[in-house]
Amino acid sequence: MLGEYLKFNDVVFPRPTSNSMQSKTIENVTQSEAGDDLVTVVRSSKKSWSFSFDLSSRTKDVLEALCKAEYTMMYFMGQTYKVRVRDFQSKLVDGSEWLTTTEGLFTCSVKVTEY
């Protein structure tokens, strides 16, 4: 289970250091002449996530590239979703630039929205 916890386009990512999920109903609301709300539900339960990771430089580059794609397939906790990955941020972990096996370790975060 741990090895298949989170994948983007068949690339397995480590377990996030933090994640949160939000579910939102998308609706159009107009008012009638009498002032009543006329609600049309466009989509119920549209999900979005925020993930933070501790990543090597190579995996950081993969995550950053996902943010440029129109959409990505995400496998998360047993479910597959078509998503957009956006709002990439990274910060070099202090002292990790001295590692010889990677070009630094990074704390990275992204926002993921169901397509």
C-alpha atoms as a printed R data frame, in Angstrom:
    type eleno elety resid chain resno       x      y       z
1   ATOM     1    CA   MET     A     1   0.000  0.000   0.000
2   ATOM     2    CA   LEU     A     2   2.738  2.494   0.914
3   ATOM     3    CA   GLY     A     3   4.428  2.165  -2.502
4   ATOM     4    CA   GLU     A     4   1.118  2.812  -4.271
5   ATOM     5    CA   TYR     A     5  -0.103  5.635  -2.034
6   ATOM     6    CA   LEU     A     6   0.342  8.502  -4.516
7   ATOM     7    CA   LYS     A     7   1.267  8.450  -8.207
8   ATOM     8    CA   PHE     A     8   1.178 11.089 -10.917
9   ATOM     9    CA   ASN     A     9   1.265  9.597 -14.461
10  ATOM    10    CA   ASP     A    10   2.705  6.309 -13.122
11  ATOM    11    CA   VAL     A    11   5.524  8.086 -11.218
12  ATOM    12    CA   VAL     A    12   5.376  7.048  -7.564
13  ATOM    13    CA   PHE     A    13   5.841  9.943  -5.124
14  ATOM    14    CA   PRO     A    14   6.793  9.629  -1.469
15  ATOM    15    CA   ARG     A    15   4.098 10.003   1.142
16  ATOM    16    CA   PRO     A    16   3.349 13.742   1.484
17  ATOM    17    CA   THR     A    17   4.572 15.468   4.623
18  ATOM    18    CA   SER     A    18   1.186 17.182   4.703
19  ATOM    19    CA   ASN     A    19  -1.952 17.073   2.622
20  ATOM    20    CA   SER     A    20  -5.449 18.441   2.797
21  ATOM    21    CA   MET     A    21  -8.526 17.817   0.678
22  ATOM    22    CA   GLN     A    22 -11.495 20.032  -0.030
23  ATOM    23    CA   SER     A    23 -14.769 19.067  -1.710
24  ATOM    24    CA   LYS     A    24 -16.820 21.825  -3.311
25  ATOM    25    CA   THR     A    25 -20.179 21.988  -5.077
26  ATOM    26    CA   ILE     A    26 -20.097 24.147  -8.205
27  ATOM    27    CA   GLU     A    27 -23.416 25.875  -8.881
28  ATOM    28    CA   ASN     A    28 -24.944 28.757 -10.804
29  ATOM    29    CA   VAL     A    29 -27.230 30.960  -8.727
30  ATOM    30    CA   THR     A    30 -29.582 33.526 -10.235
31  ATOM    31    CA   GLN     A    31 -32.629 35.262  -8.805
32  ATOM    32    CA   SER     A    32 -36.172 35.221 -10.069
33  ATOM    33    CA   GLU     A    33 -38.248 38.403 -10.364
34  ATOM    34    CA   ALA     A    34 -39.763 37.523  -7.002
35  ATOM    35    CA   GLY     A    35 -36.308 37.406  -5.415
36  ATOM    36    CA   ASP     A    36 -36.115 33.633  -5.037
37  ATOM    37    CA   ASP     A    37 -32.761 31.943  -5.603
38  ATOM    38    CA   LEU     A    38 -32.719 29.743  -8.702
39  ATOM    39    CA   VAL     A    39 -29.899 27.257  -8.219
40  ATOM    40    CA   THR     A    40 -28.488 24.991 -10.903
41  ATOM    41    CA   VAL     A    41 -25.936 22.483  -9.630
42  ATOM    42    CA   VAL     A    42 -23.198 22.240 -12.246
43  ATOM    43    CA   ARG     A    43 -21.089 19.705 -10.393
44  ATOM    44    CA   SER     A    44 -21.209 18.271  -6.932
45  ATOM    45    CA   SER     A    45 -18.196 17.160  -4.971
46  ATOM    46    CA   LYS     A    46 -15.366 18.656  -7.063
47  ATOM    47    CA   LYS     A    47 -12.213 17.810  -5.130
48  ATOM    48    CA   SER     A    48  -9.000 19.723  -4.652
49  ATOM    49    CA   TRP     A    49  -5.901 18.890  -2.647
50  ATOM    50    CA   SER     A    50  -2.832 20.644  -1.272
51  ATOM    51    CA   PHE     A    51   0.288 18.499  -0.956
52  ATOM    52    CA   SER     A    52   3.701 19.174   0.581
53  ATOM    53    CA   PHE     A    53   6.653 16.859  -0.027
54  ATOM    54    CA   ASP     A    54  10.303 16.422   0.864
55  ATOM    55    CA   LEU     A    55  11.869 15.579  -2.520
56  ATOM    56    CA   SER     A    56  15.205 14.990  -4.204
57  ATOM    57    CA   SER     A    57  16.177 17.345  -7.018
58  ATOM    58    CA   ARG     A    58  15.160 14.775  -9.658
59  ATOM    59    CA   THR     A    59  11.672 14.213  -8.225
60  ATOM    60    CA   LYS     A    60  11.272 17.968  -7.716
61  ATOM    61    CA   ASP     A    61  11.887 18.453 -11.448
62  ATOM    62    CA   VAL     A    62   9.243 15.827 -12.280
63  ATOM    63    CA   LEU     A    63   6.702 17.565 -10.038
64  ATOM    64    CA   GLU     A    64   7.508 20.955 -11.546
65  ATOM    65    CA   ALA     A    65   7.016 19.547 -15.069
66  ATOM    66    CA   LEU     A    66   3.586 18.201 -14.079
67  ATOM    67    CA   CYS     A    67   2.512 21.775 -13.355
68  ATOM    68    CA   LYS     A    68   3.028 22.670 -17.023
69  ATOM    69    CA   ALA     A    69   0.833 19.854 -18.358
70  ATOM    70    CA   GLU     A    70  -2.809 20.455 -19.239
71  ATOM    71    CA   TYR     A    71  -3.862 17.493 -17.113
72  ATOM    72    CA   THR     A    72  -2.348 14.573 -15.227
73  ATOM    73    CA   MET     A    73  -3.652 11.240 -14.010
74  ATOM    74    CA   MET     A    74  -3.347 10.948 -10.228
75  ATOM    75    CA   TYR     A    75  -3.681  7.745  -8.249
76  ATOM    76    CA   PHE     A    76  -4.304  8.603  -4.599
77  ATOM    77    CA   MET     A    77  -5.391  6.274  -1.802
78  ATOM    78    CA   GLY     A    78  -6.928  3.681  -4.118
79  ATOM    79    CA   GLN     A    79  -8.725  6.101  -6.475
80  ATOM    80    CA   THR     A    80  -7.717  7.445  -9.896
81  ATOM    81    CA   TYR     A    81  -8.442 11.081 -10.770
82  ATOM    82    CA   LYS     A    82  -7.888 13.279 -13.820
83  ATOM    83    CA   VAL     A    83  -6.360 16.439 -12.325
84  ATOM    84    CA   ARG     A    84  -4.524 19.714 -12.904
85  ATOM    85    CA   VAL     A    85  -1.347 20.247 -10.876
86  ATOM    86    CA   ARG     A    86  -0.548 23.914 -10.295
87  ATOM    87    CA   ASP     A    87   1.068 26.471  -7.970
88  ATOM    88    CA   PHE     A    88   4.431 24.728  -7.597
89  ATOM    89    CA   GLN     A    89   6.668 26.046  -4.819
90  ATOM    90    CA   SER     A    90  10.027 24.720  -3.662
91  ATOM    91    CA   LYS     A    91  12.581 25.595  -1.014
92  ATOM    92    CA   LEU     A    92  16.068 24.139  -0.646
93  ATOM    93    CA   VAL     A    93  16.530 22.328   2.682
94  ATOM    94    CA   ASP     A    94  19.382 23.939   4.622
95  ATOM    95    CA   GLY     A    95  22.666 22.055   4.214
96  ATOM    96    CA   SER     A    96  21.337 19.637   1.591
97  ATOM    97    CA   GLU     A    97  23.331 21.276  -1.194
98  ATOM    98    CA   TRP     A    98  26.365 19.422   0.175
99  ATOM    99    CA   LEU     A    99  24.920 15.971  -0.615
100 ATOM   100    CA   THR     A   100  26.787 14.065  -3.307
101 ATOM   101    CA   THR     A   101  23.940 11.743  -4.362
102 ATOM   102    CA   THR     A   102  21.529 14.526  -5.384
103 ATOM   103    CA   GLU     A   103  21.643 18.215  -6.158
104 ATOM   104    CA   GLY     A   104  19.905 19.073  -2.905
105 ATOM   105    CA   LEU     A   105  16.763 18.144  -1.041
106 ATOM   106    CA   PHE     A   106  13.705 20.339  -1.414
107 ATOM   107    CA   THR     A   107  10.482 21.003   0.437
108 ATOM   108    CA   CYS     A   108   7.888 21.326  -2.335
109 ATOM   109    CA   SER     A   109   4.185 22.063  -2.426
110 ATOM   110    CA   VAL     A   110   1.486 21.979  -5.124
111 ATOM   111    CA   LYS     A   111  -2.235 22.430  -5.465
112 ATOM   112    CA   VAL     A   112  -4.140 19.703  -7.308
113 ATOM   113    CA   THR     A   113  -7.656 20.179  -8.713
114 ATOM   114    CA   GLU     A   114  -9.922 17.502 -10.110
115 ATOM   115    CA   TYR     A   115 -10.494 18.108 -13.829
